[in-house]
Short mmCIF file of C-alpha atoms and ligand atoms in Angstrom, two decimals:
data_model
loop_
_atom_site.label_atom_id
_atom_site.label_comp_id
_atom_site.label_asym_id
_atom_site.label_seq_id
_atom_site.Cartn_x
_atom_site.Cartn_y
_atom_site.Cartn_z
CA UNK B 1 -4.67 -19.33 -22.94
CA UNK B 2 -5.16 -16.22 -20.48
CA UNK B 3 -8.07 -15.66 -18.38
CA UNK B 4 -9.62 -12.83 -16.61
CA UNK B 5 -10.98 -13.63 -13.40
CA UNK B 6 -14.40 -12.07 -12.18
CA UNK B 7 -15.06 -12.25 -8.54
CA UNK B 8 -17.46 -11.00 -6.16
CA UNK B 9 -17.17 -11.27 -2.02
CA UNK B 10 -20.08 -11.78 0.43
CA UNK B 11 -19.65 -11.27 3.80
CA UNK B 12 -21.44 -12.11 6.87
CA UNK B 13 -20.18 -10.34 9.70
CA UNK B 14 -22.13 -11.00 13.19
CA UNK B 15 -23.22 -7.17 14.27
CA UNK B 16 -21.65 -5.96 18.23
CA UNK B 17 -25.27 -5.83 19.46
CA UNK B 18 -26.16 -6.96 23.16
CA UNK B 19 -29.56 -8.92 22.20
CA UNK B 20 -30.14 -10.99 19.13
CA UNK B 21 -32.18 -9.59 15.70
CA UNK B 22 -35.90 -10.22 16.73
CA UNK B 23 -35.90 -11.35 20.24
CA UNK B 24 -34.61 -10.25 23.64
CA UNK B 25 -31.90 -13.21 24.03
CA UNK B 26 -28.39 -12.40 25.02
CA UNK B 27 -25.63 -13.18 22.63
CA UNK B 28 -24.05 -16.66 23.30
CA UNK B 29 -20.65 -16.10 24.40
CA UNK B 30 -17.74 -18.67 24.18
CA UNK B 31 -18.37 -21.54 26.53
CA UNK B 32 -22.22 -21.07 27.25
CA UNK B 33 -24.14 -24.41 27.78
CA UNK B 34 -26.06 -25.27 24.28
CA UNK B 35 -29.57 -24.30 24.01
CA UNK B 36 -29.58 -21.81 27.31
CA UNK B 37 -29.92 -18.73 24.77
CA UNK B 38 -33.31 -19.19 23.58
CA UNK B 39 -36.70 -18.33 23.52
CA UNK B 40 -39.83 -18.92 22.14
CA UNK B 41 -39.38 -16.31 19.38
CA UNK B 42 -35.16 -17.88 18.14
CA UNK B 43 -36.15 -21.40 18.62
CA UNK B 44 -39.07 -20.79 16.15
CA UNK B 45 -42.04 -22.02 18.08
CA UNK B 46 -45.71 -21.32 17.07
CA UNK B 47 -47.18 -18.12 17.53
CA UNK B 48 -44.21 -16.40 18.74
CA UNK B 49 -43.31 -12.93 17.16
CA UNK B 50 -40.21 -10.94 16.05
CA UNK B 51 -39.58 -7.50 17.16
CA UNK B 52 -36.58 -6.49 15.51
CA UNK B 53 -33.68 -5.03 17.38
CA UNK B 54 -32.96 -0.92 16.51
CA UNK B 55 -29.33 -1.42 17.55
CA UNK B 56 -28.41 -3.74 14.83
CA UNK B 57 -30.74 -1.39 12.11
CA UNK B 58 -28.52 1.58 13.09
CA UNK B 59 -25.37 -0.36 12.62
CA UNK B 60 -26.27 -1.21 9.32
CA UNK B 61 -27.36 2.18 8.45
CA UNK B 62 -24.16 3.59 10.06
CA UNK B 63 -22.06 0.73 7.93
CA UNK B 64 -24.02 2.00 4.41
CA UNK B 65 -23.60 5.76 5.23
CA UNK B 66 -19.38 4.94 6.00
CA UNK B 67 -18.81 3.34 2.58
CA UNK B 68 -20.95 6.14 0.63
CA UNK B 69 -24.45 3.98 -0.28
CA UNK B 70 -27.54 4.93 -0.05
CA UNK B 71 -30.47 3.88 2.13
CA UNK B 72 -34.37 3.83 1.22
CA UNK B 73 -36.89 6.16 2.41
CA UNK B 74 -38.84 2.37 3.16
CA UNK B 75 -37.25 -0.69 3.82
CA UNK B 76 -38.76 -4.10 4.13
CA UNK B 77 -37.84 -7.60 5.75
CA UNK B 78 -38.62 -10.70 3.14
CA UNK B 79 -38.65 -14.00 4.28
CA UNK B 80 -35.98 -16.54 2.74
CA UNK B 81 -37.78 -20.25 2.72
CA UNK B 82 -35.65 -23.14 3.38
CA UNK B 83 -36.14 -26.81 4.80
CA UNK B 84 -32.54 -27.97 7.35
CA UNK B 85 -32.73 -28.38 10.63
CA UNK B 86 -30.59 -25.67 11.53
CA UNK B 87 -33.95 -23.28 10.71
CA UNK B 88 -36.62 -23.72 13.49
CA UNK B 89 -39.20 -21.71 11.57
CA UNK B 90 -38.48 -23.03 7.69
CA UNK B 91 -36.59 -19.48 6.94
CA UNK B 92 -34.97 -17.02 7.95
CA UNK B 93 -35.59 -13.11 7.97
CA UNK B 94 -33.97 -11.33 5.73
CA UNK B 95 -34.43 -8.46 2.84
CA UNK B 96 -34.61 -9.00 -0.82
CA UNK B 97 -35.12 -5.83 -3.05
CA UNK B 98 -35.28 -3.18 -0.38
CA UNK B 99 -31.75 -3.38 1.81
CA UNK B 100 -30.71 -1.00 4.18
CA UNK B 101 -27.71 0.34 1.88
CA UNK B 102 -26.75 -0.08 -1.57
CA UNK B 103 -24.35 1.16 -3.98
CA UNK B 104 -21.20 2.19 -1.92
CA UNK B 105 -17.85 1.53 -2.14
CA UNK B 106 -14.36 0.70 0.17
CA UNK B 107 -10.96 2.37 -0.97
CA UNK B 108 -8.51 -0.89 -1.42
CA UNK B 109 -5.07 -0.42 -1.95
CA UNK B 110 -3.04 -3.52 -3.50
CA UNK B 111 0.91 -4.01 -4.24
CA UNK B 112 -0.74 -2.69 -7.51
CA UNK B 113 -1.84 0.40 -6.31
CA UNK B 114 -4.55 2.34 -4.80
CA UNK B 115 -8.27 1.24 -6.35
CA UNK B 116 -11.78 0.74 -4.49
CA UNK B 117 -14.13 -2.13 -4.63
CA UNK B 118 -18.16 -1.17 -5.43
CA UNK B 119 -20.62 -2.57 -2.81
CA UNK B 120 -23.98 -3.37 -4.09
CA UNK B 121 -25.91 -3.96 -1.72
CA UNK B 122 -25.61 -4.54 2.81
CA UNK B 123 -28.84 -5.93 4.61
CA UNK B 124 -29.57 -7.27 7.84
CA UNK B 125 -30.68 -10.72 8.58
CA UNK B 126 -30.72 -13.31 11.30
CA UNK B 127 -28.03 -16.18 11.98
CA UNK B 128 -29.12 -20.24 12.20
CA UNK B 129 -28.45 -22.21 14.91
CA UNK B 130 -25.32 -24.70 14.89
CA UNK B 131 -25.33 -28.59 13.96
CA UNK B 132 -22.51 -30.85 15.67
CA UNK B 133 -22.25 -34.33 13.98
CA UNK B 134 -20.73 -36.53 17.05
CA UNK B 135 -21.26 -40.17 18.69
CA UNK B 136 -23.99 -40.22 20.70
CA UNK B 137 -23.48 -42.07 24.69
CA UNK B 138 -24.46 -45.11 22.81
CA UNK B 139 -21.95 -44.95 19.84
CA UNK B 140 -24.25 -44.36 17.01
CA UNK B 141 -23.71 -41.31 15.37
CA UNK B 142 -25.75 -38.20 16.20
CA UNK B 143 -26.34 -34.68 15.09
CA UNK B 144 -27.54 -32.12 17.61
CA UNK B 145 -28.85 -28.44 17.49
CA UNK B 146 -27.54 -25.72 18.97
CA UNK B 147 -30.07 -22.68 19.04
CA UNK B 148 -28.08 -20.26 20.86
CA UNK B 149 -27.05 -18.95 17.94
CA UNK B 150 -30.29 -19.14 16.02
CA UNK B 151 -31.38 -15.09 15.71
CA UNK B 152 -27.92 -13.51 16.14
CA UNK B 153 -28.33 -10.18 13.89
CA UNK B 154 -26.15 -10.47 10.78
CA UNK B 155 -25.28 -8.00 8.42
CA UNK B 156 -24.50 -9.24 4.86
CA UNK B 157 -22.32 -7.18 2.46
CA UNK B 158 -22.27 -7.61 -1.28
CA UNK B 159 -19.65 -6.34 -3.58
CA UNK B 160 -20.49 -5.89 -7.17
CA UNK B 161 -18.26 -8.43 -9.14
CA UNK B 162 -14.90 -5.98 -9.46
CA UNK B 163 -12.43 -7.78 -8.54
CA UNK B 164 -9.66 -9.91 -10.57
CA UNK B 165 -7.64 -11.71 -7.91
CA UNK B 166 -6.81 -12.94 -4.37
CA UNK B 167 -4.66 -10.43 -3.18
CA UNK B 168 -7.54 -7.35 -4.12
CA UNK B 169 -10.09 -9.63 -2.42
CA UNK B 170 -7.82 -10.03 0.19
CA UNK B 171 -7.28 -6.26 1.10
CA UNK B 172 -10.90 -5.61 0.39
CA UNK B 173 -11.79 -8.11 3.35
CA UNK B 174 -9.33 -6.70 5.39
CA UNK B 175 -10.11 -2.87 4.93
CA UNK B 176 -14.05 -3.74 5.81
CA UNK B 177 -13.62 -5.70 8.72
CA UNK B 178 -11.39 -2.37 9.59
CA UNK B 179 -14.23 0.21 9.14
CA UNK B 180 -16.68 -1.95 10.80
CA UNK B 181 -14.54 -1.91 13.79
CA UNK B 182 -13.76 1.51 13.74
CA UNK B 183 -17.18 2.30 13.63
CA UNK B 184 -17.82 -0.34 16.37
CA UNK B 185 -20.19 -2.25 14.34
CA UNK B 186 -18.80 -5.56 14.78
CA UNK B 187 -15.92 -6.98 15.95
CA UNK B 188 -15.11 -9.28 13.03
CA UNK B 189 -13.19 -11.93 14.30
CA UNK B 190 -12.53 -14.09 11.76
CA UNK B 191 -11.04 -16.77 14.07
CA UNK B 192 -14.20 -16.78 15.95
CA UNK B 193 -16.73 -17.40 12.86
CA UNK B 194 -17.83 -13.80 13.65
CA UNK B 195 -16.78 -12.91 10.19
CA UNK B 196 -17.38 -15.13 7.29
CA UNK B 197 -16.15 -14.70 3.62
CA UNK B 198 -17.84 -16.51 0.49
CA UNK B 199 -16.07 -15.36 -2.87
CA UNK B 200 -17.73 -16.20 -6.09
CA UNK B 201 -15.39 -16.87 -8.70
CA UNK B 202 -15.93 -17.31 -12.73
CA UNK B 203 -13.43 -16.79 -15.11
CA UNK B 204 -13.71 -15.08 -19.10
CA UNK B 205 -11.14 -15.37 -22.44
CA UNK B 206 -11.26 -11.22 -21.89
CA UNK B 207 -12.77 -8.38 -20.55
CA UNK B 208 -15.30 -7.27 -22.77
CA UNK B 209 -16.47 -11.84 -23.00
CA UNK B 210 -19.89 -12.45 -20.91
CA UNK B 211 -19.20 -14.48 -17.53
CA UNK B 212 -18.59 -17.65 -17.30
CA UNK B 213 -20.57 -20.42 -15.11
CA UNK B 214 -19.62 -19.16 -11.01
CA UNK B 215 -18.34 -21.38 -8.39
CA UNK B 216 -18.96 -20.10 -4.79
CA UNK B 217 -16.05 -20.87 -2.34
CA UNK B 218 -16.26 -20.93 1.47
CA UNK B 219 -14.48 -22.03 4.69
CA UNK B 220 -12.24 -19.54 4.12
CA UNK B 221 -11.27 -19.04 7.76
CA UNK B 222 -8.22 -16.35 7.58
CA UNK B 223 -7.71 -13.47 5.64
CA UNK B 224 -4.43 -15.18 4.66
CA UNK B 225 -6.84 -18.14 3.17
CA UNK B 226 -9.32 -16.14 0.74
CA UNK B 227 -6.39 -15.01 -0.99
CA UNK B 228 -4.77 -18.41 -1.59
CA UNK B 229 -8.54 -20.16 -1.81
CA UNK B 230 -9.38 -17.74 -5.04
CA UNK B 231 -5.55 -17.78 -6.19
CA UNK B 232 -5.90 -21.88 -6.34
CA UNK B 233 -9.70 -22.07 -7.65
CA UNK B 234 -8.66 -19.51 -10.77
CA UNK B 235 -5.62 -21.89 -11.35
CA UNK B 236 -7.93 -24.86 -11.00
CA UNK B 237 -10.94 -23.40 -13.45
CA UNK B 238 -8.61 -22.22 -16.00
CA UNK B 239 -6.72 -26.27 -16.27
CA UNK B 240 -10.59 -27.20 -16.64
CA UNK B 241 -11.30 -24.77 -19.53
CA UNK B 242 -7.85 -24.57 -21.00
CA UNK B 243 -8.34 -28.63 -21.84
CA UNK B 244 -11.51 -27.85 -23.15
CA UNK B 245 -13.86 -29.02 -19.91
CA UNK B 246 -17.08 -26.78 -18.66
CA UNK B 247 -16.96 -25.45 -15.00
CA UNK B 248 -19.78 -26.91 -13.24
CA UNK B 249 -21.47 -24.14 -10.99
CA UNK B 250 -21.67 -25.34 -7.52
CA UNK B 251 -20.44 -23.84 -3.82
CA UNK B 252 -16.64 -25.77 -3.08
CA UNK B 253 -14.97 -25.68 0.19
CA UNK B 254 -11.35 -24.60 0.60
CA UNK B 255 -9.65 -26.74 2.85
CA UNK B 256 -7.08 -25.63 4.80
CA UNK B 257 -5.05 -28.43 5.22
CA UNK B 258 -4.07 -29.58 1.38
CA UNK B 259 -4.81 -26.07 0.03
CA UNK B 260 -7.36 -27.15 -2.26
CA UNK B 261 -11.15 -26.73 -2.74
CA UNK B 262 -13.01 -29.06 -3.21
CA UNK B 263 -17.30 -29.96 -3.76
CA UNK B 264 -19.86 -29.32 -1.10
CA UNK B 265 -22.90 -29.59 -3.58
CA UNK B 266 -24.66 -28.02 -6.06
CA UNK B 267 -25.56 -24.25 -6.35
CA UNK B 268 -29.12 -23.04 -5.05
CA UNK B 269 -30.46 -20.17 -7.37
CA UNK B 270 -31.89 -17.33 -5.51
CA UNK B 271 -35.41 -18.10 -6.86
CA UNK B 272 -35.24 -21.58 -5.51
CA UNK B 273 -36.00 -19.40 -2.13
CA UNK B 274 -39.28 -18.58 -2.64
CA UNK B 275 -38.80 -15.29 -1.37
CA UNK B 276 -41.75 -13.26 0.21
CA UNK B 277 -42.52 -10.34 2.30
CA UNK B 278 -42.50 -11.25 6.34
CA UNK B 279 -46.45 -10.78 7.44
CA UNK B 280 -45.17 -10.67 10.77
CA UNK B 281 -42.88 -7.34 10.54
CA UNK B 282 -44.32 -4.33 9.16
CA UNK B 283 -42.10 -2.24 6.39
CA UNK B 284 -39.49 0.21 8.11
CA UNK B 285 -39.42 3.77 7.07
CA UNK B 286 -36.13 5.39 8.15
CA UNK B 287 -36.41 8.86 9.30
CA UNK B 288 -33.71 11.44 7.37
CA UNK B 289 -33.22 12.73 10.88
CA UNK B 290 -32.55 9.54 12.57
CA UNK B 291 -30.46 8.45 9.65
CA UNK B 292 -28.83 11.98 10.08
CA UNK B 293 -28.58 12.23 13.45
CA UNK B 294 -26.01 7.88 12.93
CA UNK B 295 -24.27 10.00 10.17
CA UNK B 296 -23.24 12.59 12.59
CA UNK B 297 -21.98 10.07 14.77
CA UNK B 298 -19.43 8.36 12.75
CA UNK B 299 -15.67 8.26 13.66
CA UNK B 300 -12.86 9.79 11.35
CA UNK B 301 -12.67 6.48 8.90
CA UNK B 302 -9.98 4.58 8.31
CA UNK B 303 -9.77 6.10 4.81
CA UNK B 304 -9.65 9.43 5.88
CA UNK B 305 -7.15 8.88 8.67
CA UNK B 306 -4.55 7.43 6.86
CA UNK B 307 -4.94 10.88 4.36
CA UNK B 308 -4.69 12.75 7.12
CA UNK B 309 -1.57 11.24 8.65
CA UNK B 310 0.19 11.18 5.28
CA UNK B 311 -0.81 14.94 4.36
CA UNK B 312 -0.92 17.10 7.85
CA UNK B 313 1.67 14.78 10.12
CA UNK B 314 3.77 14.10 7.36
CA UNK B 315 4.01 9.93 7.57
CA UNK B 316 4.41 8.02 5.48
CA UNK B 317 2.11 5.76 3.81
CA UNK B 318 3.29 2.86 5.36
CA UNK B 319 3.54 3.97 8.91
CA UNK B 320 0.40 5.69 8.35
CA UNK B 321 -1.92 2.29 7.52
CA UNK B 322 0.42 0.84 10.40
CA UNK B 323 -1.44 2.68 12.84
CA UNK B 324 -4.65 2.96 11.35
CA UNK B 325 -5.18 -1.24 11.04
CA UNK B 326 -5.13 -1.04 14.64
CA UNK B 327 -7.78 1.09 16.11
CA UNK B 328 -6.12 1.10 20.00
CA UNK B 329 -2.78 1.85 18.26
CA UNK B 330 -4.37 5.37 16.23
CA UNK B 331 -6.38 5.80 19.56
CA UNK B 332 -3.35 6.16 21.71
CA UNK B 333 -1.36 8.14 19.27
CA UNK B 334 -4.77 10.42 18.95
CA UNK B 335 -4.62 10.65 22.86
CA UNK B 336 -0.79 10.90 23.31
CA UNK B 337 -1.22 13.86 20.53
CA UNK B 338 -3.43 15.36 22.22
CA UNK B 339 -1.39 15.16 25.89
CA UNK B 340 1.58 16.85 24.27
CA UNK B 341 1.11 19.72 21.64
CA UNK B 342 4.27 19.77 18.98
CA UNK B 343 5.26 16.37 20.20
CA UNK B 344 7.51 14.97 17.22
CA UNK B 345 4.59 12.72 15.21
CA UNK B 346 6.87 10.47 13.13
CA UNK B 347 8.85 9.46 16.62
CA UNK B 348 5.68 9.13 18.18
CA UNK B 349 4.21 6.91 15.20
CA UNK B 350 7.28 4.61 15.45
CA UNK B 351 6.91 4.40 19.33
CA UNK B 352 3.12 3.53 18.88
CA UNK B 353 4.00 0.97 15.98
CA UNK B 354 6.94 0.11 17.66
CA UNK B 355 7.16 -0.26 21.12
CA UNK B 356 3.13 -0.64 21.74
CA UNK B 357 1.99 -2.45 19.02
CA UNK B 358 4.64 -5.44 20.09
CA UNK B 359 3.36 -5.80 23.66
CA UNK B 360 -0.19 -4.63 22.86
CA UNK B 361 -0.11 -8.16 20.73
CA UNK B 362 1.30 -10.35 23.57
CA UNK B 363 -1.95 -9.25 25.01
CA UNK B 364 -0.57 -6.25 27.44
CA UNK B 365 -2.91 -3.48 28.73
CA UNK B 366 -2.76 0.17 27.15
CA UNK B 367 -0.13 2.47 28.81
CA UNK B 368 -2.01 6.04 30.12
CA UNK B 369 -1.52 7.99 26.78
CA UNK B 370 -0.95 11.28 29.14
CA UNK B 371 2.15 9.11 30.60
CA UNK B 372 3.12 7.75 27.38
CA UNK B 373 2.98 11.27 25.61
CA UNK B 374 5.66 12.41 28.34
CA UNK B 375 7.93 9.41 28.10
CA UNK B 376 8.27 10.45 24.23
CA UNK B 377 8.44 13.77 24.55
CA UNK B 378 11.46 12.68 27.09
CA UNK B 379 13.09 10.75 24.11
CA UNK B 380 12.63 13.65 21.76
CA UNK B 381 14.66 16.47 23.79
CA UNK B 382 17.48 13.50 24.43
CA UNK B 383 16.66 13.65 28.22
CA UNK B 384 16.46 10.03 28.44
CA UNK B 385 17.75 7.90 26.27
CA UNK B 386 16.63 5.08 23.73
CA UNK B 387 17.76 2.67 26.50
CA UNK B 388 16.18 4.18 29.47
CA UNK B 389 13.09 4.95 27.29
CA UNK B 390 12.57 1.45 26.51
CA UNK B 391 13.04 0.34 30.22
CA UNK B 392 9.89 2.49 31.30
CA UNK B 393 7.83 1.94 28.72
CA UNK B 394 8.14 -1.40 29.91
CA UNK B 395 7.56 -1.03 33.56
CA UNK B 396 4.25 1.87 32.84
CA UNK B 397 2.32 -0.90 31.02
CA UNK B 398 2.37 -3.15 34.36
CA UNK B 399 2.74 -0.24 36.72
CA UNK B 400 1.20 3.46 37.06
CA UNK B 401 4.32 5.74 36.76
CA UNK B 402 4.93 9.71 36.48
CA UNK B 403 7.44 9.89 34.13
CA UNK B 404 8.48 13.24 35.18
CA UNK B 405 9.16 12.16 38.81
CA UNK B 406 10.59 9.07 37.58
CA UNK B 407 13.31 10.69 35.49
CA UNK B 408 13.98 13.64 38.01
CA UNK B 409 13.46 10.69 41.70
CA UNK B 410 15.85 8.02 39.74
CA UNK B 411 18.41 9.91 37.92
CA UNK B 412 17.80 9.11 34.79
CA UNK B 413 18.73 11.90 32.64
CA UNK B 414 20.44 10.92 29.82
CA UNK B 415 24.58 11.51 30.07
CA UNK B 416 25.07 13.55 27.18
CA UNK B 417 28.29 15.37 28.72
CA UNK B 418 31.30 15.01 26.50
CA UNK B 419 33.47 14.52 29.84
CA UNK B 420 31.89 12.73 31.64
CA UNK B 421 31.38 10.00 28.61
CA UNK B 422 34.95 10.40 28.01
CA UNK B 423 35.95 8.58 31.27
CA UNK B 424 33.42 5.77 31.03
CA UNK B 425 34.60 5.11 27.51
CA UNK B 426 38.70 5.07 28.99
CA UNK B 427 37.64 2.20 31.64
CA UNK B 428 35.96 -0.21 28.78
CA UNK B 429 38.48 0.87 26.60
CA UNK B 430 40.97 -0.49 29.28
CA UNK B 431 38.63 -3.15 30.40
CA UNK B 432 38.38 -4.59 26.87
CA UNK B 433 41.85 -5.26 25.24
CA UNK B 434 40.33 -8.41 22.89
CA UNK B 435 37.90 -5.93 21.23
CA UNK B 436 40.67 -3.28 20.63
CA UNK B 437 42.51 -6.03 18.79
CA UNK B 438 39.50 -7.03 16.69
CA UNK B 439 38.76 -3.46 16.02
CA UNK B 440 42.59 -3.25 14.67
CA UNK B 441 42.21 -6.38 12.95
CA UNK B 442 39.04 -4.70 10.67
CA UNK B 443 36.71 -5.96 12.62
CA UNK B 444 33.79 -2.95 12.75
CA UNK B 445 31.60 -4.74 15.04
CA UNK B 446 33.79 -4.22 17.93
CA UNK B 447 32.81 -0.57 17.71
CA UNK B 448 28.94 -1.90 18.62
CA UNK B 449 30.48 -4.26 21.29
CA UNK B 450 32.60 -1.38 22.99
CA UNK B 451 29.29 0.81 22.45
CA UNK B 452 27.11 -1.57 24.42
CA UNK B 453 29.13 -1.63 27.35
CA UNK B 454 29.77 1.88 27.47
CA UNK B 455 25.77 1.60 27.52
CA UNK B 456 25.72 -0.91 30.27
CA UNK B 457 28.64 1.36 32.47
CA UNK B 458 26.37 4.44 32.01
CA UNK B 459 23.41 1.88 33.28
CA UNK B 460 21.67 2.91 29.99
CA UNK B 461 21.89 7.05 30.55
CA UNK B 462 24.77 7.37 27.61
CA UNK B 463 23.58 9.04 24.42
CA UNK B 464 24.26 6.24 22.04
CA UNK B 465 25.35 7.99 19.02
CA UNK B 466 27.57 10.10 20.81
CA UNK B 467 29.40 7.12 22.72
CA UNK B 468 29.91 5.97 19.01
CA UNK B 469 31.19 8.88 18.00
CA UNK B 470 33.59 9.44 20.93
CA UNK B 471 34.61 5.63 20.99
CA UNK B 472 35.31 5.88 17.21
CA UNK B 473 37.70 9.35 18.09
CA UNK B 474 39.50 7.48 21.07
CA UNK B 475 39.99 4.22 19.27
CA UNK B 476 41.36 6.45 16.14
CA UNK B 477 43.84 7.77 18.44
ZN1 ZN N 501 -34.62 -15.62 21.59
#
């Protein structure tokens, strides 16, 4: 029979803050020497006390007022209670029934259409240190502690449970990590564990049937796996019901290797936390004019953007979310804009997505956008050409150039002179006899051929559609 799949996402993503949550520790980067990030406070010891960072509370409160929710006149910090080594204290900080934001929402747009997923809830709460199972010098097996990550503010996002497959949890994943970087509030690499997805998945005979028993899935380490992790565990719950077996709730790993998931262990209720309110931290009122003052701060959202490019610059939708999933890409066409009034915005869009986006991901540094602004503008009044366009752009992402001096010191105006075409195209013409006889014998690609080393004669100043066009005339003659 047919099922309808209910699933809800959590997400912990770590929050761009230069301390951790309640102490004054720097955030571990990659390669720091275990346990040299700690202090009394993160490693849990008696007596010590939080103070709780005010960066990482604004980012949250900046992340709730970007997707719409709401934030409490009070919030409070509630102690989670757990026994594993990875937990100094015996819990962690976090907040229970008074979050920073709830009820919001993120715009999602599928290969179904445009839609939104509802967030219930985002709070802040701290990180727990690392456990690495290896052989010890001796050859036993060992599992050590690594504290350096034990405090790192988290933030922890919630969706209410609106979605019905892989490819909408997908996007929705996608689209937050997105506004959190736009509004610098992480950086969300997934690759680095700085983003982590859980996905609770149950599925129902219908829509209007209670839910069934949830499994949790995690180790979802790409965006590309949450969508095949939920797509496999909906096809593997509804071969358990469909031969008439019960779905035992539990948390399952997806593994990457044999696309499958599989059982970590049984399911933890909430209440088996033993929640309480931290002694240690007083309740947190949030001022309407601080929270004000983060909502005036925001960035155009991603959202937003993309409307904007569709509606005033006329892109499409496509090229629109193109540049928008890239902040540094919608940055440098803002800036380039901005350089060059009336400069064309759809050949500037394809340049960015083009041109930038393809070195930009082998790593390169930005071009100046004041530089890059004139080198399009160049390619928009046929000055320069495609070719010679293409040759700068390369050399101004390694090397400072004027672009104006460049094309006025070097010559490189584009040929767009009917005459002087007309005797380049005579010499390959004569220079190329096979090609004629290919282009008598049907062959069209000999036009391309002839065009190219036209190209190459005019040391990439010929205007390429009109060397077509004139190549085409002569060879019709
Ligand atoms: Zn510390």
């Amino acid at each position: 029979m047919s099922w309808e799949a209910v699933i809800g996402i959590e997400i912990h993503v770590q929050l761009r803050t230069a301390t951790k949550m309640f102490c004054p520790c720097a955030i571990p980067a990659e390669g720091d020497a275990p346990n040299t990030r700690t202090c009394p406070t993160c490693l849990g010891l008696p007596g010590a006390l939080p103070v709780p960072n005010r960066a990482a509370i604004e980012k949250v409160l900046a992340v709730g007022a970007a997707i719409g929710a709401k934030s409490p006149a009070t919030t409070r910090w509630d102690r989670k209670n757990y026994f594993y080594p990875d937990l100094p204290k015996g819990y962690q900080i976090s907040q229970l029934d008074l979050p920073l934001a709830e009820h919001g929402s993120i715009p999602v747009t599928t290969s179904a259409g445009a839609g939104s997923v509802r967030i219930r809830r985002a709070h802040l709460e701290e990180d727990t240190a690392r456990l690495r199972h290896e052989k010890g010098a001796d050859g036993t097996r060992a599992s050590l502690i690594d504290y350096n990550r034990s405090g790192v503010a988290l933030l922890e996002i919630v969706t209410e449970p609106d979605i019905r497959d892989g490819e909408t949890a997908r996007r929705y994943a996608e689209e937050l990590r997105l506004l959190l970087r736009t509004i610098g509030a992480a950086d969300a690499e997934m690759e680095n564990g700085q983003m982590r997805v859980e996905a609770n998945i149950s599925l129902r005979p219908s829509s209007d049937a209670p839910f069934g028993l949830r499994v949790e899935v995690k180790n979802m380490n790409s965006f590309r796996s949450v969508e095949r992790a939920i797509a496999y565990e909906m096809a593997r719950q509804a071969e358990v019901l469909d031969a008439g077996g019960t779905i035992t709730q539990e948390t399952r790993g997806w593994d990457e290797g044999s696309e499958t998931t599989y059982t970590m262990r049984a399911k933890e209720d909430s209440h088996d936390y033993r929640y309480f309110p931290e002694p240690d931290l007083p309740p947190l009122d949030i001022d309407p004019a601080w929270l004000a003052a983060i909502v005036a701060g925001l960035p155009e959202l991603p959202g937003t953007r993309r409307a904007r490019y569709v509606s005033e610059l006329g892109l499409t939708e496509y090229d629109a979310s193109v540049l928008v999933a890239e902040p540094r890409a919608a940055a440098l066409f803002e800036a380039a804009r901005a350089a060059q009034q009336g400069l064309d915005a759809k050949l500037l869009a394809n340049w960015v997505s083009g041109e930038y986006l393809r070195v930009a991901k082998e790593g390169a540094a930005d071009p100046d956008s004041v530089q890059f602004a004139a080198l399009v503008a160049a390619v928009a009044s046929k000055e320069i050409s495609g070719t010679t366009a293409k040759a700068l752009f390369a050399e101004m992402i390694t090397t400072p150039l004027n672009i104006r001096e460049v094309i006025a010191s070097r010559g490189l105006g584009q040929i767009s002179d009917t005459g002087a075409l007309e005797s380049i195209i005579a010499d390959v013409i004569a220079a190329n006899p096979q090609a004629i006889a290919d282009w008598k014998a049907g062959k069209q690609q000999a036009v391309s051929f002839l065009v190219g080393q036209a190209m190459k004669a005019s040391k990439g100043r010929g205007d390429a559609a009109l060397l077509g066009e004139l190549i085409r005339a002569a060879l019709d003659r």
